[in-house]
Each structure stands twice: as C-alpha cells, then as structure tokens.
Coordinates of C-alpha atoms in Angstrom, one line a residue:
M96 CA 23.1 -127.7 12.0
A97 CA 22.6 -124.0 12.9
N98 CA 25.8 -123.3 11.0
L99 CA 24.4 -124.9 7.9
F100 CA 21.2 -122.8 8.0
F101 CA 23.3 -119.7 8.7
I102 CA 25.3 -120.4 5.6
F103 CA 22.2 -121.1 3.5
F104 CA 20.3 -118.0 4.5
S105 CA 23.3 -115.7 4.6
M106 CA 24.0 -116.6 0.9
I107 CA 20.4 -115.5 0.1
L108 CA 20.2 -112.3 2.1
V109 CA 23.6 -111.0 3.4
N110 CA 26.1 -112.4 1.0
N111 CA 23.9 -112.5 -2.1
Y112 CA 26.2 -113.1 -5.1
V113 CA 24.4 -110.7 -7.4
L114 CA 23.4 -107.8 -5.1
V115 CA 26.3 -107.8 -2.6
K116 CA 29.2 -109.5 -4.4
F117 CA 28.2 -108.2 -7.9
L118 CA 28.8 -111.5 -9.7
G119 CA 26.5 -112.7 -12.4
I120 CA 25.4 -109.2 -13.5
C121 CA 25.1 -110.2 -17.2
P122 CA 22.1 -112.5 -16.8
F123 CA 20.8 -110.4 -14.0
L124 CA 20.4 -107.4 -16.3
G125 CA 19.6 -109.4 -19.5
V126 CA 17.0 -111.9 -18.3
S127 CA 15.2 -110.0 -15.6
K128 CA 12.8 -108.2 -18.0
K129 CA 10.2 -111.0 -17.7
L130 CA 9.2 -112.9 -14.6
D131 CA 8.9 -116.3 -16.3
S132 CA 12.3 -116.0 -17.9
A133 CA 13.9 -114.8 -14.7
F134 CA 12.4 -117.7 -12.8
G135 CA 13.4 -120.3 -15.4
M136 CA 16.9 -118.9 -15.6
S137 CA 17.2 -119.0 -11.8
C138 CA 16.0 -122.6 -11.6
A139 CA 18.7 -123.6 -14.2
V140 CA 21.4 -121.7 -12.2
I141 CA 20.4 -123.3 -8.9
F142 CA 20.6 -126.7 -10.5
V143 CA 24.0 -126.0 -12.1
M144 CA 25.4 -124.4 -8.9
V145 CA 24.5 -127.4 -6.7
L146 CA 25.6 -130.0 -9.2
A147 CA 28.8 -128.1 -10.0
T148 CA 29.7 -127.9 -6.3
A149 CA 28.8 -131.6 -5.8
V150 CA 31.3 -132.5 -8.6
T151 CA 34.0 -129.8 -8.2
W152 CA 34.5 -130.1 -4.4
P153 CA 35.6 -133.8 -4.5
L154 CA 37.6 -133.1 -7.7
E155 CA 39.6 -130.3 -6.0
T156 CA 39.9 -132.2 -2.6
Y157 CA 40.8 -135.7 -3.8
I158 CA 42.4 -135.2 -7.2
L159 CA 43.8 -131.7 -7.9
D160 CA 45.2 -130.8 -4.4
P161 CA 46.8 -134.1 -3.6
N162 CA 48.5 -134.2 -7.0
G163 CA 49.7 -130.6 -7.0
L164 CA 47.3 -129.6 -9.8
H165 CA 45.6 -126.7 -8.0
Y166 CA 46.6 -124.4 -10.8
L167 CA 44.2 -126.3 -13.1
Q168 CA 41.2 -125.4 -10.8
T169 CA 39.6 -122.8 -12.9
I170 CA 39.9 -124.8 -16.2
V171 CA 38.5 -128.0 -14.6
F172 CA 35.7 -126.1 -12.9
I173 CA 34.7 -124.4 -16.1
L174 CA 34.7 -127.7 -18.0
V175 CA 32.4 -129.3 -15.3
I176 CA 30.0 -126.3 -15.5
A177 CA 30.0 -126.4 -19.3
V178 CA 29.0 -130.0 -19.3
L179 CA 26.2 -129.5 -16.9
V180 CA 24.9 -126.5 -18.9
Q181 CA 24.9 -128.6 -22.0
F182 CA 22.8 -131.2 -20.3
I183 CA 20.3 -128.5 -19.2
E184 CA 20.2 -127.0 -22.7
I185 CA 19.5 -130.4 -24.3
F186 CA 16.7 -131.1 -21.7
L187 CA 15.0 -127.7 -22.1
H188 CA 15.3 -127.8 -25.9
K189 CA 13.5 -131.2 -25.9
Y190 CA 10.9 -130.8 -23.1
M191 CA 10.5 -127.0 -22.4
V192 CA 10.8 -125.3 -25.8
A193 CA 9.1 -122.1 -24.7
L194 CA 11.5 -121.5 -21.8
Y195 CA 14.4 -122.5 -24.0
N196 CA 13.4 -119.9 -26.6
S197 CA 12.8 -117.2 -24.0
L198 CA 16.2 -117.7 -22.4
G199 CA 17.9 -117.5 -25.8
V200 CA 21.7 -116.8 -25.6
Y201 CA 21.7 -116.4 -21.9
L202 CA 21.3 -120.2 -21.3
P203 CA 24.7 -121.2 -22.7
L204 CA 26.1 -118.1 -20.9
I205 CA 25.5 -119.9 -17.6
T206 CA 28.8 -121.6 -18.5
T207 CA 30.7 -118.3 -18.2
N208 CA 28.4 -117.0 -15.4
C209 CA 31.0 -115.9 -12.8
C210 CA 28.3 -116.5 -10.2
V211 CA 28.5 -120.2 -10.7
L212 CA 32.2 -120.4 -11.0
G213 CA 32.5 -118.0 -7.9
V214 CA 30.5 -120.4 -5.7
C215 CA 32.7 -123.4 -6.7
I216 CA 35.9 -121.5 -6.0
L217 CA 34.8 -119.5 -2.9
N218 CA 33.7 -122.7 -1.2
F219 CA 37.4 -123.5 -0.8
T220 CA 38.3 -119.9 0.1
N221 CA 35.8 -120.0 2.9
G222 CA 37.1 -123.5 4.0
Y223 CA 33.7 -125.2 3.8
N224 CA 33.4 -129.0 4.1
Y225 CA 31.4 -130.9 1.5
L226 CA 28.0 -130.5 3.3
E227 CA 28.6 -126.8 4.0
A228 CA 29.7 -126.3 0.3
L229 CA 26.4 -127.8 -0.9
F230 CA 24.3 -125.6 1.5
C231 CA 26.3 -122.6 0.3
A232 CA 25.7 -123.5 -3.4
A233 CA 22.0 -124.0 -2.8
G234 CA 21.7 -120.7 -0.8
S235 CA 23.6 -118.9 -3.5
G236 CA 21.3 -120.3 -6.1
F237 CA 18.2 -119.2 -4.2
G238 CA 19.8 -115.8 -3.6
F239 CA 20.3 -115.5 -7.3
M240 CA 16.6 -116.4 -7.8
A241 CA 15.5 -113.9 -5.2
A242 CA 17.5 -111.1 -6.9
M243 CA 16.2 -112.0 -10.4
V244 CA 12.6 -112.4 -9.4
M245 CA 12.5 -109.3 -7.3
F246 CA 14.3 -107.2 -9.8
S247 CA 12.0 -108.3 -12.6
G248 CA 9.2 -106.7 -10.6
V249 CA 11.3 -103.6 -10.1
R250 CA 12.0 -103.4 -13.9
K251 CA 8.3 -103.5 -14.6
R252 CA 7.8 -100.4 -12.5
V253 CA 10.9 -98.8 -14.0
D254 CA 9.7 -99.5 -17.6
A255 CA 6.3 -98.0 -16.7
A256 CA 7.9 -94.8 -15.4
N257 CA 9.0 -91.9 -17.5
P258 CA 12.5 -91.0 -16.4
P259 CA 14.5 -88.1 -17.9
E260 CA 15.9 -88.9 -21.4
C261 CA 19.5 -89.3 -20.1
F262 CA 18.3 -92.0 -17.7
K263 CA 16.2 -94.1 -20.1
G264 CA 17.2 -97.7 -20.8
L265 CA 20.3 -99.1 -19.1
P266 CA 21.1 -96.1 -16.8
I267 CA 17.8 -96.2 -14.9
T268 CA 18.1 -100.0 -14.7
L269 CA 21.5 -99.7 -13.1
V270 CA 20.3 -97.1 -10.6
A271 CA 17.3 -99.3 -9.7
A272 CA 19.8 -102.3 -9.3
S273 CA 22.0 -100.2 -7.0
I274 CA 19.0 -99.2 -4.8
T275 CA 17.8 -102.9 -4.7
S276 CA 21.4 -103.9 -3.7
L277 CA 21.4 -101.3 -0.8
S278 CA 18.1 -102.8 0.5
F279 CA 19.9 -106.2 1.1
M280 CA 22.4 -104.6 3.4
G281 CA 19.9 -104.3 6.2
F282 CA 19.7 -108.1 6.5
G283 CA 23.1 -108.3 8.2
G284 CA 21.7 -107.4 11.7
I285 CA 18.8 -109.8 11.3
M286 CA 21.1 -112.7 10.6
N287 CA 23.2 -111.8 13.5
S288 CA 20.3 -111.6 15.9
I289 CA 18.8 -114.9 14.7
F290 CA 22.0 -117.0 14.6
G291 CA 24.3 -115.0 16.9
I292 CA 27.0 -115.1 14.2
A293 CA 28.3 -112.1 12.4
A294 CA 27.4 -112.3 8.7

C-alpha cells in the first residue's frame, strides 16, 4: 500500500509530467492564464488520464502483447484517448457551456496531449501492474492540476509586472515556468524521507 501512495505522490511532486518531464507544455502555457480555465482543463485531463489508463492497460496486456501487435500501441492508445475526449467535449458542450467556451481549441487538443499518451505508455515502461498504473495516472493528473493551478497564479504576477521589452510575452512566461520547475526538484528528498524509497 505504501508503494501505491509513493507512486501517487511522486507523480504529483517529484516526477511531475509537466514541470519535470516537460510533457503537456502546450496546454500548460495556453490555458494557464485564468484559474477557472486551468482548473477545468485539469479536471478533464485527470478524467481522461485515469480512464485512458483503465482501458489501455488491459488492451496492451491481454490483446496487443499476446497477439504480437505491440507495434500498434501508439495508434490504439491515441484512438482510445480521442474517444474519451469526444465524450468529455459533448458533455461540457451540453452541461457546462461556459467552461467549454473558455477551453476553446485546447479541449480537443487533449487528444494529442503527450502528457496523457505518456502516462499510458510509461506505465508499461515502469512495469506497473493494473492498480499501480491507475494510481500513477491519478497522481499524474493531479500533478498536472497542481502545475496548472500554481502556474496560473504565477502568470498573474508576471502579467502584473513590467519586464524589459525583450522579455514581454512568451519569454518571461518561459522563464517563470523554468523557475517553477526548479522549485519541484526539492521534493525528491522529502519523498525519500517519508517513504524510504528513492524517487
């Protein structure tokens, strides 16, 4: 059980897909301007990550690998993710129109969000069983949310500042993102002291 909690919290703090592995940078930079959009996008990503892992792990383990179809992994995983994103898009369009409009083009881009695909593929690279893969996906989703929500606050401060002309816009945003990323590296020792496992 401790191993499951270690996987979950390490994906939020130490192995954060956005701030440490640098996956999912497009929505991270595009949707983090407003807190409500960042939170809504993060909830959608958590939902897609967990469901995609719940579907892709059995597909890979019981269908693709036994039949020598491992080379179809990426295509099959993207198809599964695309279907899940379509369901979310239909749901938001019908029941949460304001959030649907604020997410705009970034909602269908979850399909090609390398963060979601990365979780599904790296679960097998790390050798996780089904339960561990689900905890990893949930932790990765909450790590994505932590990065998005925290960075939306950082961006408010950055937008209120008056940087030199050459840093205005995307350059100062990238500098702020890199400093935010560095702040997450300090969590490695904390995870090691709590769980006694090297992160």
